[in-house]
C-alpha positions as MATLAB code, in Angstrom:
seq = 'MDHWTQRRFDEIKLRPDDQRTAYQKDRARIIHAAAFRRLQAKTQIMGIGVDDFYRTRLTHSLEVAQIGSGILGQLRSKNDKPDFLPCRSLIETLCLAHDIGHPPFGHGGEIALNFMMREHGGFEGNGQTLRIVSKLEPYTDGYGMNLTRRTLLGFIKYPQIINTLWHTQPRFDPNAAFIKSADWLPAKGVYQDDDDVFDWILSALNKADQQKLLQFKSFDQYRHKTLFKSLDCSIMELADDIAYAVHDLEDAIATGTVTEHHWYELAMPKLKDNDHPWLKAHLARISASLFSRQQAIRKDAIGELVNLFITQAQLQTIETQFESPLLKHNVLLPERLNEFLSSLKSFVYQTVIRKPEMQQIEFKGQKLIIDLFSAFASDPERLLPRSTQTKWRQAQLHASQGHRIICDYIAGMTDEYAYKTHQRLFCAP';
ca = [
      11.599  -27.072    3.759;
      12.566  -24.856    1.203;
      14.282  -21.177    1.788;
      10.971  -19.209    0.761;
       8.724  -21.156    3.284;
      11.626  -20.037    6.388;
      10.569  -18.074    8.908;
      12.530  -15.589   10.798;
      12.440  -16.974   14.181;
      11.987  -21.065   14.540;
       9.109  -21.782   15.961;
       7.519  -24.246   18.088;
       3.804  -24.276   18.006;
       1.839  -27.185   19.890;
      -0.495  -27.735   17.129;
      -1.875  -31.299   16.746;
      -2.904  -32.359   13.066;
      -2.441  -28.871   11.812;
      -2.955  -29.813    8.113;
      -2.316  -26.152    7.039;
       0.323  -24.759    4.755;
       3.317  -22.216    5.805;
       1.359  -19.657    3.343;
      -2.165  -20.861    4.868;
      -0.915  -19.999    8.069;
       0.437  -16.264    6.998;
      -2.550  -15.487    5.841;
      -4.484  -16.776    9.040;
      -1.890  -14.803   11.133;
      -3.042  -11.343    8.771;
      -6.861  -11.856    9.634;
      -6.591  -12.250   13.237;
      -3.929   -8.882   13.781;
      -5.350   -6.054   15.317;
      -3.231   -4.011   12.312;
      -5.536   -5.861    9.607;
      -8.956   -5.096   11.906;
      -8.146   -1.101   12.212;
      -8.403   -0.990    8.536;
     -12.057   -1.064    8.883;
     -11.720    2.584   10.338;
      -9.080    4.181    7.858;
      -9.747    6.096    5.180;
      -9.808    4.911    1.384;
     -10.920    7.839   -0.700;
     -13.975    9.153    1.043;
     -13.977   10.110    4.956;
     -14.702    7.913    7.689;
     -18.156    8.014    9.314;
     -19.545   10.543    6.629;
     -21.941    7.641    5.389;
     -21.493    3.937    6.193;
     -21.829    3.125    2.336;
     -18.183    4.706    1.512;
     -15.572    1.763    1.269;
     -12.866    1.656    3.766;
      -9.155    0.773    3.667;
     -10.366   -2.827    4.811;
     -13.290   -3.392    2.143;
     -10.628   -2.460   -0.230;
      -8.642   -4.777    1.049;
     -11.199   -7.462    0.726;
     -11.671   -6.259   -3.244;
      -8.156   -6.940   -3.390;
      -7.517  -10.336   -2.244;
     -10.681  -11.161   -4.091;
      -8.998   -8.952   -7.729;
      -5.765  -11.048   -7.188;
      -7.167  -14.595   -6.591;
      -8.760  -13.914  -10.116;
      -5.678  -13.020  -11.473;
      -3.984  -15.821  -10.304;
      -6.529  -18.351  -11.164;
      -6.695  -16.777  -15.026;
      -2.621  -17.568  -14.904;
      -2.914  -21.414  -13.299;
      -5.641  -22.085  -16.131;
      -3.395  -21.472  -19.049;
      -1.966  -25.275  -20.192;
       1.584  -23.582  -19.808;
       1.326  -22.814  -16.353;
       4.785  -22.729  -14.419;
       5.921  -24.072  -11.142;
       6.869  -20.761   -9.544;
       3.306  -19.175   -9.554;
       2.405  -18.512   -6.087;
      -0.589  -20.163   -4.519;
      -3.476  -18.910   -3.876;
      -2.905  -18.027   -0.112;
      -0.045  -16.316   -0.851;
      -1.833  -14.014   -2.761;
      -4.669  -13.274   -0.650;
      -2.252  -12.886    2.189;
      -0.360  -10.050    0.519;
      -3.657   -8.754   -0.660;
      -5.415   -8.443    2.580;
      -2.620   -6.952    4.267;
      -1.188   -4.311    1.446;
      -2.845   -1.496    3.046;
      -2.025   -1.962    6.634;
       1.396    0.297    6.885;
      -1.299    3.244    5.855;
      -1.473    5.107    8.398;
      -5.016    7.875    9.558;
      -6.048   10.094    7.243;
      -4.619    8.769    4.102;
      -2.206   10.456    1.973;
      -2.097   13.444    4.034;
      -0.941   11.318    6.947;
       1.670    9.567    4.997;
       3.024   12.893    3.744;
       3.105   14.380    7.335;
       5.079   11.167    9.091;
       7.116   11.888    6.451;
       7.844   15.300    7.175;
       7.908   14.536   10.891;
      10.612   11.814   10.612;
      12.370   13.749    7.213;
      15.802   13.318    9.919;
      15.199    9.861   11.135;
      14.534    7.748    7.638;
      11.352    8.956    6.825;
       8.176    7.324    6.426;
       6.362    5.534    3.865;
       3.034    3.059    3.895;
       4.408    0.326    2.212;
       7.492    0.338    4.366;
       5.648    0.500    7.597;
       3.315   -2.472    5.977;
       6.710   -4.570    6.331;
       7.669   -3.167    9.760;
       4.257   -4.181   10.650;
       4.182   -7.338    9.783;
       8.134   -8.567   10.456;
       8.382   -6.658   13.913;
       5.802   -4.370   15.462;
       2.260   -6.962   15.298;
       2.901   -8.681   18.568;
       1.986  -12.482   17.520;
       5.802  -12.938   18.830;
       8.473  -10.740   20.759;
      10.197   -8.801   18.106;
       9.365  -10.803   14.851;
       5.919   -9.389   14.381;
       3.815  -11.804   12.679;
       6.958  -14.290   11.819;
       5.882  -14.376    8.279;
       7.586  -17.025    5.889;
       9.990  -15.380    3.243;
       8.698  -15.172    0.065;
       5.397  -13.563    1.714;
       8.069  -10.985    3.219;
       9.451  -10.563   -0.410;
       6.274  -10.071   -1.797;
       5.423   -7.225    0.477;
       8.636   -5.181   -1.053;
       6.880   -2.816   -3.274;
       9.784   -0.709   -3.521;
      13.306   -2.883   -2.583;
      15.680   -0.429   -1.309;
      16.718    1.642    1.446;
      14.586    5.251    2.068;
      17.795    6.877    2.736;
      19.440    5.941   -0.763;
      16.955    6.974   -2.769;
      16.173   10.968   -1.650;
      19.168   12.790   -3.927;
      18.149   16.391   -2.575;
      16.060   16.949    0.336;
      13.947   19.372    0.045;
      14.285   23.089    1.900;
      12.887   22.732    5.451;
      11.657   26.140    5.946;
      11.126   26.571   10.430;
       9.273   30.007    9.965;
       6.647   28.513    7.573;
       3.080   27.756    9.116;
       2.640   24.523    6.898;
       4.220   22.336    4.338;
       4.093   21.939    0.957;
       2.516   18.318    0.629;
       4.173   17.958   -2.820;
       8.270   18.492   -1.620;
       7.427   16.009    1.231;
       5.747   13.098   -1.097;
       8.030   10.172    0.667;
      10.794    8.540   -0.780;
       9.090    4.756   -1.817;
      10.794    2.088   -0.347;
      12.198    0.283    3.257;
      13.619    1.743    6.270;
      17.200    1.983    7.373;
      16.077    0.752   10.817;
      14.646   -2.462    9.274;
      17.463   -3.361    7.203;
      18.074   -6.616    9.242;
      15.061   -7.659    7.917;
      15.110   -6.903    4.528;
      18.714   -8.519    4.284;
      17.229  -11.586    5.489;
      14.535  -11.555    3.030;
      17.043  -11.148    0.410;
      19.638  -13.124    1.267;
      17.350  -16.123   -0.506;
      18.460  -14.736   -3.499;
      22.196  -14.943   -5.024;
      24.524  -11.568   -5.440;
      23.927  -10.863   -9.010;
      20.173  -10.456   -8.401;
      20.101   -8.645   -5.109;
      22.392   -6.532   -6.577;
      19.938   -5.920   -9.668;
      17.298   -5.828   -7.396;
      18.404   -2.984   -5.617;
      18.741   -0.773   -8.528;
      16.331    2.515   -9.103;
      16.537    5.276  -11.547;
      15.965    9.230  -10.998;
      12.330   10.473  -10.361;
      11.858   13.517   -9.547;
      13.477   16.299   -8.251;
      14.153   14.747   -4.659;
      13.559   11.175   -4.945;
      14.589    8.310   -6.940;
      12.514    4.916   -7.699;
      13.019    1.775   -7.943;
      13.074   -0.348  -11.168;
      12.081   -4.143  -10.080;
       9.708   -5.916   -7.602;
       8.729   -9.796   -7.046;
       6.607  -11.542   -9.517;
       4.062  -12.088   -6.337;
       4.258   -8.548   -5.731;
       3.311   -7.357   -9.173;
       0.038   -9.770   -8.975;
      -0.930   -7.658   -5.846;
       0.100   -4.284   -6.751;
      -2.096   -5.532  -10.331;
      -4.916   -6.409   -8.297;
      -5.234   -3.108   -5.977;
      -4.753   -0.678   -9.402;
      -8.189   -2.318  -10.589;
      -9.833   -2.139   -7.390;
      -8.460    1.916   -7.051;
      -9.875    2.586  -10.715;
     -12.673    0.849  -11.092;
     -14.467    0.071   -7.698;
     -13.482    3.897   -6.811;
     -14.743    4.905   -9.345;
     -18.074    2.889   -8.462;
     -18.201    4.916   -4.999;
     -17.491    7.907   -7.073;
     -20.211    8.040   -9.100;
     -22.784    6.290   -6.746;
     -22.174    9.264   -4.458;
     -22.758   12.019   -6.857;
     -18.797   12.736   -6.885;
     -18.455   11.748  -10.564;
     -20.995   13.174  -12.841;
     -21.703   12.579  -16.365;
     -20.398   15.635  -17.565;
     -17.223   14.802  -15.813;
     -16.798   11.871  -17.433;
     -17.263   12.631  -20.858;
     -15.885   15.822  -20.677;
     -12.560   14.736  -18.517;
     -11.953   10.569  -19.510;
     -13.785   10.165  -22.571;
     -11.123   12.385  -25.099;
      -8.505   10.250  -23.731;
     -10.541    6.954  -23.790;
     -11.290    7.304  -27.439;
      -7.821    7.847  -28.537;
      -7.004    4.482  -27.327;
      -7.427    1.635  -30.016;
      -7.584   -1.399  -28.263;
     -10.446   -3.226  -29.570;
     -12.496   -3.709  -26.316;
     -12.774    0.092  -26.493;
     -13.676    0.489  -29.466;
     -16.382   -1.691  -29.649;
     -17.879   -1.414  -26.392;
     -16.720    1.850  -24.975;
     -19.786    3.676  -25.321;
     -22.016    0.913  -24.138;
     -20.154    1.090  -20.871;
     -20.191    4.282  -20.333;
     -23.740    4.929  -20.816;
     -24.196    1.826  -18.087;
     -21.592    3.702  -15.806;
     -24.195    6.242  -15.363;
     -27.472    4.354  -15.395;
     -30.068    5.482  -13.073;
     -30.155    1.165  -12.547;
     -27.836    0.614   -9.874;
     -28.094   -3.288  -11.217;
     -27.004   -1.776  -14.554;
     -23.954    0.039  -12.927;
     -22.938   -2.913  -10.904;
     -23.121   -5.303  -14.462;
     -20.925   -2.737  -16.112;
     -18.512   -2.191  -13.108;
     -18.114   -6.140  -13.019;
     -17.123   -6.263  -16.929;
     -14.622   -3.853  -16.592;
     -12.887   -5.740  -13.655;
     -13.353   -9.046  -15.881;
     -11.800   -7.106  -18.796;
      -8.693   -6.433  -16.444;
      -8.291   -9.728  -14.501;
      -9.076  -11.915  -17.884;
      -6.427  -10.256  -19.905;
      -3.512  -10.062  -17.099;
      -0.554  -11.943  -18.644;
       2.796  -13.359  -17.391;
       5.823  -11.391  -18.777;
       9.452  -11.810  -18.333;
      10.512   -8.616  -17.790;
      13.999   -8.979  -16.916;
      16.074  -11.643  -18.209;
      19.322  -10.852  -16.642;
      17.893  -12.106  -12.972;
      18.297  -15.777  -12.143;
      15.353  -16.392   -9.833;
      11.949  -16.560  -11.327;
      10.366  -14.783   -8.885;
      12.049  -11.518  -10.479;
      12.379  -12.681  -13.779;
       8.930  -12.670  -14.286;
       6.004  -10.064  -13.292;
       2.162   -9.935  -14.462;
       1.049   -7.457  -16.502;
      -1.762   -5.850  -18.389;
      -1.358   -5.813  -22.742;
       0.037   -2.196  -23.327;
      -3.367   -0.642  -24.218;
      -5.377   -1.967  -21.690;
      -2.491   -1.005  -19.332;
      -3.244    2.840  -20.804;
      -6.781    2.104  -20.093;
      -6.555    1.304  -16.454;
      -3.919    4.784  -15.963;
      -6.749    6.449  -17.492;
      -9.197    5.254  -14.940;
      -6.870    6.035  -12.263;
      -5.700    9.232  -13.105;
      -9.505   10.292  -13.934;
     -10.648    8.997  -10.071;
      -7.111   11.230   -8.938;
      -8.116   14.038  -10.580;
     -11.799   14.275   -9.859;
     -12.335   12.720   -6.482;
      -8.836   13.019   -4.424;
      -7.738   16.091   -6.322;
     -11.010   17.320   -5.635;
     -10.513   20.725   -3.334;
     -12.901   19.831   -0.884;
     -11.301   16.381   -0.567;
      -7.535   17.885   -0.592;
      -9.072   20.448    2.634;
      -9.928   17.605    4.448;
      -6.554   15.719    3.835;
      -4.844   18.767    4.815;
      -6.713   18.759    8.045;
      -5.888   15.479    8.326;
      -1.883   16.284    7.807;
      -1.955   18.929   10.384;
      -3.757   17.173   13.394;
      -0.882   14.679   12.389;
       1.580   17.087   12.674;
       0.553   18.540   15.790;
       0.296   15.152   17.557;
       3.878   13.697   16.207;
       5.529   17.238   18.068;
       3.178   17.077   20.720;
       4.625   13.713   21.856;
       8.136   14.139   20.653;
       8.456   17.198   23.324;
       7.896   15.097   26.231;
       7.260   11.523   25.305;
       7.539    9.934   28.760;
       4.659   12.079   29.960;
       2.405   12.193   26.768;
       3.106    8.716   25.420;
       1.232    5.675   26.457;
       2.802    3.700   29.417;
       3.437    0.565   26.488;
       4.846    3.087   24.358;
       6.817    4.623   26.504;
       8.667    1.578   27.648;
       9.497    1.056   23.562;
      11.179    4.476   23.618;
      12.862    4.127   26.422;
      14.397    0.875   25.188;
      14.917    2.918   21.716;
      16.972    5.170   23.796;
      19.248    2.248   25.333;
      20.345    1.202   21.772;
      21.361    4.251   20.540;
      18.204    4.633   18.337;
      15.379    6.932   17.537;
      12.654    7.210   19.538;
      11.344    9.438   17.059;
      10.488    5.782   14.722;
       8.639    4.536   18.193;
       6.546    7.700   18.016;
       5.974    7.280   14.329;
       5.216    3.351   14.758;
       2.627    4.905   17.264;
       0.655    7.293   15.634;
       0.881    5.372   11.975;
      -1.275    2.612   14.182;
      -3.904    4.667   14.829;
      -7.362    5.099   13.054;
      -8.393    8.298   12.240;
     -11.361    8.523   14.558;
      -8.965    7.462   17.323;
      -6.104   10.094   15.906;
      -9.188   12.865   16.018;
      -9.906   12.063   19.534;
      -6.702   11.986   20.833;
      -5.680   15.259   19.396;
      -8.955   16.851   21.229;
      -7.676   15.738   24.238;
      -4.203   17.292   23.774;
      -5.084   20.787   21.888;
      -9.453   21.526   23.031;
     -10.085   22.833   25.761;
     -13.002   20.454   27.676;
];
């Protein structure tokens, strides 16, 4: 067994004739995890419960896994395929579980939890994913799903401790009734509370690679942003971007949230400026197909876009100073195609996510999460469930912050469960 297939906890399992690889076992642990099942009741973009047509975070994750598998298949089909490429089970594991750390109510919930954790290490969806798979999911006692080292490395999109990534803390006005979301966007990284897991994952790398992987640059007036990620993570992230840009666009068109007028007014000007040969040849046709009244034509256009991005993904050397091939290489799109994908993502963001009605829903969820956190923190041994009370008391005994336990509990809620809990605490019977 090499160091990448090692697990933090040495398991002794009675599994006669089990022929699965280490990464196949990782995938099985994700699929059978409660945190994975909860994705079926967490918001992707559209609100849960409004219509059963909309994608949830579960269906989104299944699509990401399919796209990630397709990208890997393309890379493996080439004659010069290197031996450090991941296996399909590993990529599917990362793609299936990439969103399990996201809290209820999408980015509104993420901002609310980050605000409430501002003095206790912050909150961030990717950091929470690592925490769930490595500590919280009760497959083992204290080691989470006890996944392999390479799988855990693949989950880390932002390899640095969050506390290090704030260069200026936003000003907090205790008299303000509400918070400004843009100020409390999370710094993206790993929790200080999970530095033991982080250090163990990186211990397979030499010191020079570790130090370079941790590098970051200034991002905005408050935060820094990391510079590097692993090869496996880059495949998962590209698959996620494709699913977000194309499949969420499909939802928005099918439900009338995005109209043909929106497309030609907001998307087309930038797309016309892109001189990629495929766009120059097919933009007019694909645009007409996206808004066709025939669903089959629209679906075919969506499939054509996904195929374009998958087949053009390339293995690239991003940093020659890394020794490990898992860090030296990432999978990326050619520049013009990456600009096309970014344009689609931006269009979905502006027309769907930033739509005032959607922002009002996000604001409502954000306020609800802040209310829940404030209530539980005011009297945790009275209001938290008994099992969470036990964890909270244990955290106090180890001189740890009980706030992280409260945060874990709320982050694990589905949208509906959070709403019902809020009603139970704050609404008249």
